Every structure is written in C-alpha cells, then in structure tokens.
Short mmCIF file of C-alpha atoms and ligand atoms in Angstrom, two decimals:
data_model
loop_
_atom_site.label_atom_id
_atom_site.label_comp_id
_atom_site.label_asym_id
_atom_site.label_seq_id
_atom_site.Cartn_x
_atom_site.Cartn_y
_atom_site.Cartn_z
CA UNK A 1 13.81 7.29 23.02
CA UNK A 2 12.26 6.72 19.66
CA UNK A 3 8.66 6.80 20.90
CA UNK A 4 8.90 10.27 22.23
CA UNK A 5 10.38 11.39 18.96
CA UNK A 6 7.33 9.98 17.12
CA UNK A 7 5.00 11.61 19.56
CA UNK A 8 6.67 14.95 18.79
CA UNK A 9 6.22 14.30 15.14
CA UNK A 10 2.53 14.36 15.48
CA UNK A 11 2.66 17.68 17.02
CA UNK A 12 5.47 19.13 14.92
CA UNK A 13 5.34 22.73 14.07
CA UNK A 14 8.84 22.49 12.81
CA UNK A 15 8.20 24.83 9.86
CA UNK A 16 9.10 22.06 7.35
CA UNK A 17 7.08 22.22 4.22
CA UNK A 18 5.13 19.03 4.56
CA UNK A 19 3.67 19.08 1.00
CA UNK A 20 7.16 19.42 -0.40
CA UNK A 21 8.48 16.48 1.81
CA UNK A 22 5.52 14.46 0.62
CA UNK A 23 5.99 15.28 -2.93
CA UNK A 24 9.73 14.70 -2.89
CA UNK A 25 9.41 11.23 -1.36
CA UNK A 26 6.41 10.32 -3.42
CA UNK A 27 8.37 11.31 -6.61
CA UNK A 28 11.37 9.38 -5.51
CA UNK A 29 9.67 6.09 -4.66
CA UNK A 30 6.01 6.36 -4.95
CA UNK A 31 5.58 5.28 -1.36
CA UNK A 32 2.24 5.27 0.31
CA UNK A 33 1.16 8.01 2.66
CA UNK A 34 -2.43 7.60 3.74
CA UNK A 35 -3.94 5.92 6.65
CA UNK A 36 -5.76 5.98 10.02
CA UNK A 37 -4.50 6.18 13.57
CA UNK A 38 -5.32 5.13 16.94
CA UNK A 39 -6.34 1.41 16.49
CA UNK A 40 -3.24 -0.75 15.95
CA UNK A 41 -5.04 -4.04 16.27
CA UNK A 42 -1.87 -6.33 16.54
CA UNK A 43 -4.21 -8.91 15.27
CA UNK A 44 -6.73 -7.94 17.84
CA UNK A 45 -8.54 -4.58 17.98
CA UNK A 46 -6.45 -3.11 20.78
CA UNK A 47 -5.81 0.65 20.45
CA UNK A 48 -4.57 3.46 22.69
CA UNK A 49 -7.73 3.27 24.73
CA UNK A 50 -7.11 -0.50 25.50
CA UNK A 51 -3.54 -0.38 26.74
CA UNK A 52 -1.09 1.69 28.87
CA UNK A 53 0.20 4.79 27.06
CA UNK A 54 3.82 3.55 27.28
CA UNK A 55 2.92 0.33 25.46
CA UNK A 56 0.93 2.21 22.88
CA UNK A 57 4.00 4.47 22.31
CA UNK A 58 6.05 1.32 21.59
CA UNK A 59 3.75 -0.37 19.22
CA UNK A 60 1.95 2.44 17.32
CA UNK A 61 4.48 2.67 14.51
CA UNK A 62 6.04 -0.78 14.70
CA UNK A 63 4.79 -2.60 11.52
CA UNK A 64 5.03 -6.06 13.09
CA UNK A 65 3.63 -5.28 16.50
CA UNK A 66 0.66 -3.37 15.13
CA UNK A 67 -1.39 -4.74 12.17
CA UNK A 68 -2.88 -1.32 11.65
CA UNK A 69 0.66 0.23 11.58
CA UNK A 70 1.88 -2.24 8.88
CA UNK A 71 -0.10 -0.54 6.25
CA UNK A 72 1.87 2.78 6.83
CA UNK A 73 5.23 2.12 8.44
CA UNK A 74 8.18 0.14 7.22
CA UNK A 75 10.94 -1.94 8.73
CA UNK A 76 14.39 -2.91 7.59
CA UNK A 77 16.73 -5.75 8.57
CA UNK A 78 20.47 -5.73 8.41
CA UNK A 79 22.06 -9.14 7.85
CA UNK A 80 25.03 -8.89 10.31
CA UNK A 81 24.59 -12.25 12.14
CA UNK A 82 25.68 -15.20 9.97
CA UNK A 83 26.26 -17.91 12.72
CA UNK A 84 23.70 -20.08 14.36
CA UNK A 85 23.91 -22.17 17.61
CA UNK A 86 21.02 -24.64 16.95
CA UNK A 87 19.67 -26.70 14.05
CA UNK A 88 16.04 -26.51 13.10
CA UNK A 89 14.62 -29.20 10.75
CA UNK A 90 12.96 -26.53 8.61
CA UNK A 91 16.31 -24.80 8.08
CA UNK A 92 18.97 -25.23 5.53
CA UNK A 93 21.96 -23.09 6.67
CA UNK A 94 22.93 -22.24 3.16
CA UNK A 95 19.99 -19.81 3.44
CA UNK A 96 18.67 -17.23 5.99
CA UNK A 97 17.17 -18.16 9.29
CA UNK A 98 13.83 -19.70 8.58
CA UNK A 99 12.47 -18.44 11.92
CA UNK A 100 11.95 -15.06 10.39
CA UNK A 101 12.35 -15.83 6.62
CA UNK A 102 10.99 -18.11 3.96
CA UNK A 103 13.41 -20.85 2.99
CA UNK A 104 15.71 -20.48 0.00
CA UNK A 105 16.66 -16.83 0.64
CA UNK A 106 20.23 -15.67 0.77
CA UNK A 107 20.80 -12.23 2.11
CA UNK A 108 23.77 -10.09 1.65
CA UNK A 109 25.94 -10.05 4.73
CA UNK A 110 27.20 -6.78 6.18
CA UNK A 111 29.68 -5.52 8.69
CA UNK A 112 28.19 -3.51 11.52
CA UNK A 113 29.71 -0.38 9.90
CA UNK A 114 28.15 -1.13 6.43
CA UNK A 115 24.86 -1.84 8.35
CA UNK A 116 24.90 1.47 9.90
CA UNK A 117 25.45 3.27 6.61
CA UNK A 118 22.67 1.22 5.07
CA UNK A 119 20.28 2.21 7.98
CA UNK A 120 20.94 5.92 7.31
CA UNK A 121 20.69 5.46 3.53
CA UNK A 122 17.23 3.73 3.88
CA UNK A 123 16.04 6.18 6.49
CA UNK A 124 16.83 9.03 4.27
CA UNK A 125 14.95 7.47 1.33
CA UNK A 126 12.09 5.89 3.17
CA UNK A 127 10.97 8.40 5.92
CA UNK A 128 8.29 6.02 7.17
CA UNK A 129 10.99 3.30 7.93
CA UNK A 130 10.73 3.35 11.78
CA UNK A 131 12.23 0.01 12.85
CA UNK A 132 15.56 -1.67 12.45
CA UNK A 133 15.53 -5.35 13.12
CA UNK A 134 18.29 -7.89 13.26
CA UNK A 135 16.94 -11.29 12.30
CA UNK A 136 19.69 -13.29 10.78
CA UNK A 137 20.75 -14.74 8.43
CA UNK A 138 21.77 -16.91 11.60
CA UNK A 139 20.85 -16.11 15.07
CA UNK A 140 21.67 -12.49 16.28
CA UNK A 141 22.68 -13.70 19.80
CA UNK A 142 25.03 -16.37 18.39
CA UNK A 143 26.90 -13.19 16.97
CA UNK A 144 26.59 -10.90 19.94
CA UNK A 145 29.53 -8.66 19.12
CA UNK A 146 28.23 -7.90 15.66
CA UNK A 147 24.71 -7.50 16.72
CA UNK A 148 25.47 -5.17 19.58
CA UNK A 149 28.10 -3.13 17.65
CA UNK A 150 25.42 -2.59 14.95
CA UNK A 151 22.83 -1.41 17.60
CA UNK A 152 25.46 0.87 19.23
CA UNK A 153 26.18 2.69 16.00
CA UNK A 154 22.57 3.00 14.89
CA UNK A 155 21.46 4.35 18.37
CA UNK A 156 23.98 7.08 17.96
CA UNK A 157 23.36 8.13 14.38
CA UNK A 158 19.68 7.46 14.06
CA UNK A 159 18.16 7.87 17.54
CA UNK A 160 14.54 7.96 16.28
CA UNK A 161 14.70 4.38 14.94
CA UNK A 162 13.29 1.60 17.11
CA UNK A 163 15.59 -1.43 17.47
CA UNK A 164 14.26 -4.88 17.25
CA UNK A 165 15.75 -8.33 17.59
CA UNK A 166 14.66 -11.81 16.77
CA UNK A 167 16.33 -14.89 18.32
CA UNK A 168 15.90 -18.67 18.78
CA UNK A 169 16.34 -17.94 22.49
CA UNK A 170 19.16 -20.34 23.28
CA UNK A 171 21.58 -17.51 24.31
CA UNK A 172 19.01 -15.11 25.36
CA UNK A 173 19.26 -15.20 29.23
CA UNK A 174 22.95 -14.24 29.19
CA UNK A 175 22.28 -11.26 26.96
CA UNK A 176 19.16 -9.79 28.48
CA UNK A 177 20.84 -6.98 30.30
CA UNK A 178 22.85 -6.00 27.23
CA UNK A 179 19.75 -5.95 25.20
CA UNK A 180 18.09 -3.70 27.85
CA UNK A 181 21.10 -1.39 27.97
CA UNK A 182 20.79 -0.63 24.15
CA UNK A 183 17.13 0.26 24.63
CA UNK A 184 16.04 -2.59 22.38
CA UNK A 185 12.36 -2.55 23.24
CA UNK A 186 11.06 -5.22 20.94
CA UNK A 187 12.41 -8.77 21.01
CA UNK A 188 11.01 -11.84 19.13
CA UNK A 189 11.70 -15.35 20.35
CA UNK A 190 10.87 -18.33 18.15
CA UNK A 191 9.26 -20.91 20.41
CA UNK A 192 7.86 -23.97 18.72
CA UNK A 193 7.35 -26.20 21.80
CA UNK A 194 7.35 -26.21 25.56
CA UNK A 195 7.55 -29.96 25.68
CA UNK A 196 11.00 -31.39 24.92
CA UNK A 197 9.48 -34.54 23.51
CA UNK A 198 7.86 -32.42 20.73
CA UNK A 199 11.07 -30.31 20.54
CA UNK A 200 13.25 -33.38 19.72
CA UNK A 201 11.11 -33.74 16.53
CA UNK A 202 12.02 -30.13 15.45
CA UNK A 203 15.54 -29.65 16.69
CA UNK A 204 18.17 -32.37 16.09
CA UNK A 205 20.84 -30.52 18.04
CA UNK A 206 21.88 -27.41 19.83
CA UNK A 207 25.42 -26.09 20.40
CA UNK A 208 25.72 -25.14 24.04
CA UNK A 209 28.78 -24.61 26.35
CA UNK A 210 31.18 -25.70 23.56
CA UNK A 211 29.29 -28.99 23.02
CA UNK A 212 26.77 -30.38 20.54
CA UNK A 213 23.82 -31.81 22.47
CA UNK A 214 21.07 -33.77 20.91
CA UNK A 215 17.56 -35.17 21.25
CA UNK A 216 15.34 -34.49 24.33
CA UNK A 217 18.28 -33.12 26.39
CA UNK A 218 18.86 -30.45 23.74
CA UNK A 219 15.24 -29.55 23.48
CA UNK A 220 14.87 -29.29 27.29
CA UNK A 221 17.75 -26.88 27.51
CA UNK A 222 16.31 -24.83 24.61
CA UNK A 223 12.86 -24.59 26.05
CA UNK A 224 14.25 -23.66 29.54
CA UNK A 225 16.31 -20.82 28.01
CA UNK A 226 13.50 -19.54 25.77
CA UNK A 227 11.04 -19.30 28.68
CA UNK A 228 13.51 -17.91 31.07
CA UNK A 229 14.60 -15.36 28.61
CA UNK A 230 11.07 -14.39 27.92
CA UNK A 231 10.41 -13.81 31.66
CA UNK A 232 13.56 -11.82 32.03
CA UNK A 233 12.71 -9.51 29.13
CA UNK A 234 9.14 -8.87 30.25
CA UNK A 235 10.28 -8.18 33.82
CA UNK A 236 12.38 -5.47 32.26
CA UNK A 237 9.43 -4.03 30.38
CA UNK A 238 10.67 -5.08 26.94
CA UNK A 239 7.94 -5.93 24.66
CA UNK A 240 8.08 -9.61 23.41
CA UNK A 241 6.56 -11.30 20.53
CA UNK A 242 6.69 -15.06 20.08
CA UNK A 243 7.05 -16.61 16.76
CA UNK A 244 5.86 -20.27 16.34
CA UNK A 245 6.14 -22.36 13.16
CA UNK A 246 3.04 -24.48 12.68
CA UNK A 247 4.11 -27.93 11.69
CA UNK A 248 1.07 -30.27 11.08
CA UNK A 249 1.27 -33.51 13.01
CA UNK A 250 4.38 -32.38 14.95
CA UNK A 251 3.35 -29.32 17.02
CA UNK A 252 0.08 -28.00 15.57
CA UNK A 253 -2.07 -29.07 18.46
CA UNK A 254 0.67 -28.39 21.02
CA UNK A 255 0.89 -24.74 19.99
CA UNK A 256 -2.26 -24.03 22.06
CA UNK A 257 -0.13 -25.00 25.10
CA UNK A 258 2.75 -22.90 23.86
CA UNK A 259 0.32 -19.97 23.52
CA UNK A 260 -0.76 -20.37 27.28
CA UNK A 261 2.82 -20.68 28.38
CA UNK A 262 4.10 -17.56 26.61
CA UNK A 263 1.08 -15.55 27.62
CA UNK A 264 1.53 -16.41 31.21
CA UNK A 265 5.05 -15.17 30.92
CA UNK A 266 4.06 -11.78 29.68
CA UNK A 267 4.37 -12.18 25.92
CA UNK A 268 2.61 -9.32 24.10
CA UNK A 269 1.95 -10.87 20.73
CA UNK A 270 1.89 -14.46 19.29
CA UNK A 271 2.73 -14.95 15.55
CA UNK A 272 1.86 -18.48 14.47
CA UNK A 273 3.39 -18.83 10.99
CA UNK A 274 2.96 -21.72 8.55
CA UNK A 275 5.79 -24.15 7.84
CA UNK A 276 7.07 -23.49 4.28
CA UNK A 277 8.35 -26.88 3.23
CA UNK A 278 9.41 -28.29 -0.27
CA UNK A 279 12.06 -30.79 -1.26
CA UNK A 280 14.08 -28.11 -3.18
CA UNK A 281 14.72 -26.18 0.04
CA UNK A 282 17.02 -29.13 1.12
CA UNK A 283 15.73 -29.09 4.69
CA UNK A 284 15.02 -32.19 6.76
CA UNK A 285 11.24 -31.49 6.70
CA UNK A 286 11.44 -30.72 2.90
CA UNK A 287 13.08 -33.87 2.11
CA UNK A 288 10.92 -36.00 4.35
CA UNK A 289 7.77 -34.59 2.78
CA UNK A 290 6.56 -32.82 5.87
CA UNK A 291 3.79 -30.66 4.68
CA UNK A 292 2.83 -27.09 5.91
CA UNK A 293 -0.73 -26.13 6.86
CA UNK A 294 -3.39 -24.98 4.57
CA UNK A 295 -4.79 -21.48 4.83
CA UNK A 296 -7.87 -22.61 6.75
CA UNK A 297 -5.85 -24.89 9.13
CA UNK A 298 -3.57 -21.95 10.04
CA UNK A 299 -6.57 -19.58 10.53
CA UNK A 300 -8.42 -22.15 12.77
CA UNK A 301 -5.36 -22.43 15.07
CA UNK A 302 -4.87 -18.61 15.17
CA UNK A 303 -8.58 -18.19 15.80
CA UNK A 304 -8.53 -20.72 18.71
CA UNK A 305 -5.59 -18.86 20.37
CA UNK A 306 -7.06 -15.41 19.84
CA UNK A 307 -9.08 -15.44 23.01
CA UNK A 308 -5.81 -15.96 24.96
CA UNK A 309 -3.76 -13.09 23.65
CA UNK A 310 -3.13 -10.84 20.66
CA UNK A 311 -2.37 -12.92 17.47
CA UNK A 312 -0.21 -11.59 14.75
CA UNK A 313 -1.53 -12.50 11.24
CA UNK A 314 0.32 -10.06 9.06
CA UNK A 315 3.73 -11.56 9.20
CA UNK A 316 5.39 -12.02 5.78
CA UNK A 317 8.20 -14.18 6.96
CA UNK A 318 10.57 -11.54 5.45
CA UNK A 319 14.33 -11.94 4.51
CA UNK A 320 17.21 -11.12 6.72
CA UNK A 321 17.98 -7.97 4.55
CA UNK A 322 14.27 -6.97 3.98
CA UNK A 323 13.62 -3.27 3.48
CA UNK A 324 10.12 -1.65 3.02
CA UNK A 325 6.56 -2.04 4.07
CA UNK A 326 5.77 -5.66 5.02
CA UNK A 327 4.78 -7.34 1.81
CA UNK A 328 6.95 -5.33 -0.41
CA UNK A 329 10.73 -5.80 -0.72
CA UNK A 330 12.95 -2.89 -1.82
CA UNK A 331 16.29 -4.61 -0.73
CA UNK A 332 17.56 -4.52 -4.27
CA UNK A 333 17.59 -0.79 -4.18
CA UNK A 334 19.99 -0.85 -1.23
CA UNK A 335 22.70 -3.38 -2.16
CA UNK A 336 26.07 -2.80 -0.54
CA UNK A 337 27.41 -1.31 -3.76
CA UNK A 338 24.62 1.09 -4.08
CA UNK A 339 24.72 2.26 -0.40
CA UNK A 340 28.45 2.80 -0.38
CA UNK A 341 27.95 5.10 -3.44
CA UNK A 342 25.11 6.95 -1.94
CA UNK A 343 25.23 10.44 -0.32
CA UNK A 344 23.38 10.11 2.93
CA UNK A 345 21.49 13.07 4.25
CA UNK A 346 19.84 12.09 7.47
CA UNK A 347 17.04 14.58 7.83
CA UNK A 348 15.39 13.97 11.22
CA UNK A 349 13.06 16.95 10.80
CA UNK A 350 11.99 15.82 7.36
CA UNK A 351 11.28 12.29 8.71
CA UNK A 352 9.13 13.73 11.61
CA UNK A 353 7.25 15.99 9.18
CA UNK A 354 6.59 13.12 6.82
CA UNK A 355 5.32 10.77 9.64
CA UNK A 356 3.09 13.56 10.96
CA UNK A 357 1.33 13.53 7.68
CA UNK A 358 1.04 9.76 7.75
CA UNK A 359 -0.47 9.96 11.17
CA UNK A 360 -3.07 12.41 9.96
CA UNK A 361 -4.12 10.21 7.15
CA UNK A 362 -4.21 7.11 9.53
CA UNK A 363 -6.73 9.08 11.62
CA UNK A 364 -8.87 9.75 8.56
CA UNK A 365 -8.87 6.08 7.68
CA UNK A 366 -9.80 4.95 11.25
CA UNK A 367 -12.54 7.54 11.48
CA UNK A 368 -13.93 6.33 7.99
CA UNK A 369 -13.96 2.74 9.31
CA UNK A 370 -15.62 3.62 12.57
CA UNK A 371 -18.43 5.42 10.77
CA UNK A 372 -19.08 2.54 8.46
CA UNK A 373 -18.93 -0.06 11.39
CA UNK A 374 -21.56 2.07 13.20
CA UNK A 375 -23.98 1.56 10.15
CA UNK A 376 -23.88 -2.35 11.01
CA UNK A 377 -25.34 -2.01 14.39
CA UNK A 378 -28.90 -2.83 13.52
CA UNK A 379 -28.14 -5.61 11.15
CA UNK A 380 -28.49 -9.11 12.43
CA UNK A 381 -26.70 -11.98 10.86
CA UNK A 382 -24.28 -14.73 11.82
CA UNK A 383 -22.71 -14.74 8.31
CA UNK A 384 -18.98 -14.25 8.00
CA UNK A 385 -17.20 -14.08 4.66
CA UNK A 386 -13.57 -13.65 3.56
CA UNK A 387 -12.52 -11.02 1.05
CA UNK A 388 -9.15 -10.67 -0.61
CA UNK A 389 -7.81 -7.23 -1.25
CA UNK A 390 -5.07 -5.97 -3.76
CA UNK A 391 -3.18 -3.17 -2.03
CA UNK A 392 0.14 -1.44 -2.33
CA UNK A 393 -0.21 -0.01 1.20
CA UNK A 394 -1.70 2.90 3.02
CA UNK A 395 -4.77 1.03 3.76
CA UNK A 396 -6.18 1.64 0.21
CA UNK A 397 -7.53 -0.63 -2.43
CA UNK A 398 -4.84 0.72 -4.88
CA UNK A 399 -3.34 -2.38 -6.68
CA UNK A 400 -4.33 -3.90 -10.11
CA UNK A 401 -5.30 -7.48 -9.95
CA UNK A 402 -2.65 -8.31 -12.45
CA UNK A 403 0.21 -6.65 -10.59
CA UNK A 404 -0.61 -8.02 -7.07
CA UNK A 405 2.09 -10.21 -5.52
CA UNK A 406 -0.02 -10.79 -2.47
CA UNK A 407 -3.68 -10.34 -1.41
CA UNK A 408 -4.55 -9.15 2.14
CA UNK A 409 -7.46 -11.25 3.63
CA UNK A 410 -10.26 -9.68 5.58
CA UNK A 411 -13.05 -11.38 7.42
CA UNK A 412 -16.35 -9.43 7.04
CA UNK A 413 -19.18 -9.79 9.61
CA UNK A 414 -21.71 -7.53 11.36
CA UNK A 415 -18.77 -6.66 13.66
CA UNK A 416 -16.84 -5.07 10.82
CA UNK A 417 -13.81 -5.98 8.63
CA UNK A 418 -11.03 -7.63 10.37
CA UNK A 419 -7.59 -8.43 8.86
CA UNK A 420 -7.06 -12.09 9.13
CA UNK A 421 -4.06 -12.90 6.89
CA UNK A 422 -2.48 -12.53 3.55
CA UNK A 423 -1.73 -14.84 0.66
CA UNK A 424 1.32 -14.53 -1.58
CA UNK A 425 0.69 -15.27 -5.29
CA UNK A 426 2.45 -15.45 -8.62
CA UNK A 427 2.04 -12.38 -10.66
CA UNK A 428 -0.82 -12.71 -13.16
CA UNK A 429 0.23 -9.99 -15.61
CA UNK A 430 3.46 -10.98 -17.31
CA UNK A 431 4.43 -7.83 -19.30
CA UNK A 432 1.21 -7.08 -21.10
CA UNK A 433 -0.56 -10.53 -21.05
CA UNK A 434 -2.28 -12.62 -18.53
CA UNK A 435 -0.61 -15.88 -17.51
CA UNK A 436 -3.43 -18.54 -17.17
CA UNK A 437 -1.25 -20.83 -14.96
CA UNK A 438 -0.66 -17.94 -12.57
CA UNK A 439 -4.52 -17.21 -12.49
CA UNK A 440 -5.08 -20.76 -11.29
CA UNK A 441 -2.57 -20.41 -8.44
CA UNK A 442 -4.19 -16.99 -7.54
CA UNK A 443 -7.63 -18.65 -7.44
CA UNK A 444 -6.30 -21.47 -5.30
CA UNK A 445 -4.64 -18.89 -2.94
CA UNK A 446 -7.86 -17.03 -2.29
CA UNK A 447 -10.24 -19.86 -2.79
CA UNK A 448 -11.76 -19.44 0.57
CA UNK A 449 -12.84 -15.81 -0.32
CA UNK A 450 -16.18 -14.66 -1.61
CA UNK A 451 -14.83 -11.54 -3.16
CA UNK A 452 -11.67 -9.91 -4.36
CA UNK A 453 -11.26 -6.06 -4.22
CA UNK A 454 -9.00 -4.52 -6.81
CA UNK A 455 -8.17 -1.17 -8.25
CA UNK A 456 -8.54 -2.59 -11.79
CA UNK A 457 -9.06 -5.90 -13.58
CA UNK A 458 -9.25 -7.14 -17.07
CA UNK A 459 -12.24 -9.05 -18.53
CA UNK A 460 -10.55 -12.43 -18.80
CA UNK A 461 -9.49 -12.84 -15.22
CA UNK A 462 -12.85 -11.29 -14.11
CA UNK A 463 -14.70 -14.12 -15.98
CA UNK A 464 -12.54 -16.83 -14.52
CA UNK A 465 -12.87 -15.45 -10.97
CA UNK A 466 -16.72 -15.46 -11.37
CA UNK A 467 -16.69 -18.99 -12.61
CA UNK A 468 -14.70 -19.87 -9.45
CA UNK A 469 -17.34 -18.27 -7.36
CA UNK A 470 -15.26 -15.14 -6.40
CA UNK A 471 -16.82 -11.87 -7.04
CA UNK A 472 -14.16 -9.37 -8.66
CA UNK A 473 -14.97 -5.90 -7.12
CA UNK A 474 -13.41 -2.90 -8.82
CA UNK A 475 -15.91 -0.19 -7.80
CA UNK A 476 -13.85 0.94 -4.74
CA UNK A 477 -10.65 1.66 -6.50
CA UNK A 478 -8.34 3.88 -4.38
CA UNK A 479 -10.74 4.04 -1.52
CA UNK A 480 -10.13 2.79 2.08
CA UNK A 481 -10.16 -1.04 2.46
CA UNK A 482 -12.24 -1.55 5.57
CA UNK A 483 -14.86 1.09 4.79
CA UNK A 484 -15.23 -0.42 1.29
CA UNK A 485 -15.35 -3.95 2.35
CA UNK A 486 -18.02 -3.14 4.92
CA UNK A 487 -20.17 -1.28 2.33
CA UNK A 488 -19.76 -4.33 -0.03
CA UNK A 489 -20.79 -6.70 2.88
CA UNK A 490 -23.84 -4.76 3.61
CA UNK A 491 -24.95 -4.97 -0.05
CA UNK A 492 -24.17 -8.76 0.06
CA UNK A 493 -26.47 -9.22 3.12
CA UNK A 494 -29.27 -7.12 1.33
CA UNK A 495 -28.99 -9.46 -1.67
CA UNK A 496 -29.16 -12.47 0.54
CA UNK A 497 -32.22 -11.01 2.24
CA UNK A 498 -33.98 -10.19 -1.05
CA UNK A 499 -33.27 -13.65 -2.31
CA UNK A 500 -31.20 -12.34 -5.18
CA UNK A 501 -28.36 -14.61 -4.11
CA UNK A 502 -27.90 -17.58 -1.74
CA UNK A 503 -24.97 -17.90 0.66
CA UNK A 504 -22.63 -20.77 0.06
CA UNK A 505 -19.59 -21.81 2.04
CA UNK A 506 -16.21 -21.46 0.33
CA UNK A 507 -13.49 -24.19 0.32
CA UNK A 508 -10.05 -24.18 1.71
CA UNK A 509 -7.14 -22.14 0.21
CA UNK A 510 -3.45 -22.91 -0.47
CA UNK A 511 -0.48 -21.17 1.24
CA UNK A 512 2.12 -20.72 -1.55
CA UNK A 513 5.21 -22.71 -0.90
CA UNK A 514 8.66 -21.72 -2.26
CA UNK A 515 11.40 -19.19 -1.72
CA UNK A 516 10.84 -15.58 -0.93
CA UNK A 517 13.08 -13.69 -3.24
CA UNK A 518 13.11 -9.93 -4.12
CA UNK A 519 11.33 -10.76 -7.33
CA UNK A 520 8.32 -12.26 -5.69
CA UNK A 521 8.44 -10.61 -2.21
FE1 CLF B 601 12.06 -7.59 11.87
FE2 CLF B 601 10.90 -9.33 13.34
FE3 CLF B 601 11.62 -7.06 14.37
FE4 CLF B 601 9.63 -7.19 12.66
S1 CLF B 601 10.19 -8.81 11.10
S2 CLF B 601 13.00 -8.60 13.67
S3 CLF B 601 9.57 -8.13 14.59
S4 CLF B 601 11.23 -5.71 12.55
FE5 CLF B 601 7.82 -8.90 11.16
FE6 CLF B 601 9.15 -9.93 9.13
FE7 CLF B 601 7.22 -11.37 10.42
FE8 CLF B 601 9.44 -10.89 11.56
S5 CLF B 601 6.94 -9.50 9.21
S6 CLF B 601 9.24 -11.94 9.72
S7 CLF B 601 7.29 -10.66 12.38
FE1 SF4 B 602 18.05 -21.85 10.90
FE2 SF4 B 602 17.19 -19.86 12.36
FE3 SF4 B 602 16.81 -22.39 13.19
FE4 SF4 B 602 19.22 -21.39 13.12
S1 SF4 B 602 17.47 -20.72 14.46
S2 SF4 B 602 18.68 -23.31 12.42
S3 SF4 B 602 19.23 -19.96 11.28
S4 SF4 B 602 15.92 -21.48 11.43
#
C-alpha cells in the first residue's frame, strides 16, 4: 500500500509546483529537505542493492528502520493505548511506556477519532511524516479495540502512511492475524531476555488470563509469547524490530544471546537502548540505584552484536505522542485543542511532490558521500575516531553549538563515516548567554569524541572544548555530514603523518539521564 505510493512519488509528474510546495512548507515550519537516497543503513550499510526490493520499499522511508532515512523522514505517535498487561522494573505507570519512551514523560491520551484527526493534521503540515506508530502510553495490544480502530480510521483516510506498532509481546500471538489484516508492516517487540531467571529480575509480574502471575513463571510465559509472536509475524512477512533495554549487571551480557535468538527467528533489526534510571522517576530500578550503561558500554555491546544482524543506533526513546524527525519533538504544535481547531487539507499529491524532492536530495547526499569515501581507498591506517555533529536534519551540519539539544555521533575510519549513536545534552545557549554548567554536561556527553562539527560556535565554548581535547570544527557549516567528516578525518591523518599532532585515545562519555520532555526532546 504505502510503499507503492512512495515509489510513485519519486517518479511523479503530477504537475504540482515542487518549488512552491517546498517553499510553502519551509516557510511554515522550516523543516529540512535535503539528503541522499539509496543507502538506508539501518545501523548497517544495507541498501537497495543488499536486500530484496520489497524489503527496501518497506524500510526506505521509515525513520526507525533506516538510519539514513531518519535524517529526512518523520514519524508520529498517537497515545491511544493507556493500559498495560505487565510490569517492568524500569517503568512507573504514571508515565509513558518506557519500552519506547524515556521515563517521566506523560503524553496526552486520545480517542481513535481524535487520533485520526491528529494524523491528518500532522500529515498536512509535515509532508515528510511517513509513519504512524502506536507505542503507548501503555501497551497497544493490551488495548486492542482502541489500537485497531485507530489503524482502521487512518488506513482509510491517509492510505500513504505506514502503520507501525510497538508491544511488550505478551498479547502478541493472539493478535498477529489482525495486525496482518490492517497491513501493519512494521512491529517492534521489546525483548529484554530469553532466560526466565533473568526475566524475573526485570518483570515482577504479568497479567495473563485474568490472573496476576509473578516471578520465573511470569517471565517464562512472557518470553514464550514474545518469541512465538516474533516467529508468527516474520512468517507473514511483517518486518520486526526488537528493542532491548540494556541493564548493566542484569541483562547486559545476556543480550548477546537475545540477539542470536531474535535473529534466528527472522527479526530485521535489533535496537539495544540504554536503561535510563534515576530515583526521581519513581521506578523500582530508579529507587534501588540500578545504573544505566555508559556511552562506551552501550557502543561495545552494539558493536559486538553487529556481526549478527542490523543494529539500530539512532533510537531516541521517543514519547507516546512524539511528532517530527527523530531527535526533534513537535508534539506541542499538535495538542488536542490545536488539532480540533485546525482546518485539515490532506493533500496527497502535495505530499508526494514534497517527498520526491526529498528523494532527489537524498541521492545527492549519498553520491557526495560515495565520492569522498572513494578518496580513502589508498590510505592505510587502523585509527578510528568519533566525531559529534550538530544537525537539525537533512544530513547537514546545520545547527549552532549553543542551540544543539543533541549531537549525532559518527565513527570515522578509512572505511568512511558511520553513524554510531547520538547524545542528548542540555542547551548551552540560554537566551543570549552561554551556560557554563551546561557546557560541562555537553563535554561529558561527547567526551569520547575527537571533534565536534557545528554550523557556528562562540569563542568561549570553543576554548573550553579545545582544553577538553575536542576540536570544534565550523568550517563545514551547512555541508553534508559524512562528506565533511571524511574530509576532516583525512586532514587529521595527514597531520598525524607529518608529526604535527599525536593520536591520543579519548575517555568514556555519559548518557544523559532524566525525562524526555518536549522542552528537551
Ligand atoms: Fe514509533 Fe517505534 Fe514505530 Fe518508530 S519509534 S512505534 S518503530 S514509528 Fe523509533 Fe522512537 Fe526509537 Fe521507537 S526512535 S522509540 S525505535
Ligand atoms: Fe511500562 Fe511499557 Fe513495561 Fe508496560 S510494557 S510496564 S507500559 S515499560
């Protein structure tokens, strides 16, 4: 359904004035429009040449299933599913489901009818919004009537939008056929263990067949349902992503086994996310002092699983009513009051025309990257360095240091520039002046990086970054990220060769704890 619509978009000769569409949308929201196609990477470098055409059609503009697409395409969630059927020790049910959200976030709950209106309102305003997900605030399949009613309404009114679902998996086997009947072709299951002894440390209880079941017995039922549900989905050709929360000392080593188990059952992508845990979240793990992983611990685990299957590294643990590109949150623009007052004009042709331009720019970005990677072929070096990038999207270095709410992290080597993660930070610029405390947290968040690429940076933070051993680079403002990073890396290797600098290893970096609100999304 949706995939053919997107394919048509690329070849559209609909007569729509593309410049006018671009201008209209840019004026309205300032959204990004450039990029490069063909290589999605999903955490790996897989592209249309590396996978069956029908899979490529499903992932190419899904911002979660394709790392490359996430620079260009947006998703939205509608919070229609309040109830949950299990308890996770990292969740406080006052807040959204922590399997897809950071703790401490409360989303505005909607009826299916309100949700359908919201999807049309967002799709009319953000033409690169291609995916609608239901991810809470509880478990979508513990609220099947509301979840499927929402899908039904949206598939009728906005047929070009992909439908996506995220579940803890307990109720999955009984709903697989209904999921397939609504053409939901992307399902995420959160699987934190395949060993019930480990599971008992994560899940105090489940609610199953009208009974509360605890301990190892509960974890055994949960893992059986998750794995059976995964098999049933993949047998039906539905693309599955597995989310796992990395909990040091509880399941960190065990996740390698989880990775193997889900790969063997046909999962397409594995998303290992850090536990976000602090006492103020009021969760069991928060109150018992269970820590989350450091940035390097997370990366090491992701790296070790990467040979097995595609790893997702660009997840933002977004809220149950998130709207926009991953890493930005425009949910405040689409509150229920605002949506109900909005005149919605669902312009399918306009959306296709806009996305056709996005595709052209995506191609340009990928070509630029390929050309730059080719220049590395005769350079021999084992050195790998990390670089942080301030970006507002579109695959460009287009954010000021002081305005960045997150930095994207790329690993640079003679193989090229590879996206390996992101770090959320406190804003450095606080209305005209720099906040020194925030600067310290920024430096801790990117402390494992050799350089930070920005569109602009002031003299003070530049000096502090240099003192911390991080090179602030602003000479590639508004240029493509990967191409620029490779150019910088070649110059770095040249300086090493000439003896101008020496290579030193960097330390570890912190993953920011704390809630994910619209202010700091
Ligand atoms: Fe939403 Fe999840 Fe679908 Fe994406 S999110 S239901 S697959 S459309 Fe994406 Fe958000 Fe990470 Fe989820 S960044 S939390 S992985
Ligand atoms: Fe919370 Fe989600 Fe776990 Fe339910 S499945 S307890 S909503 S984290």
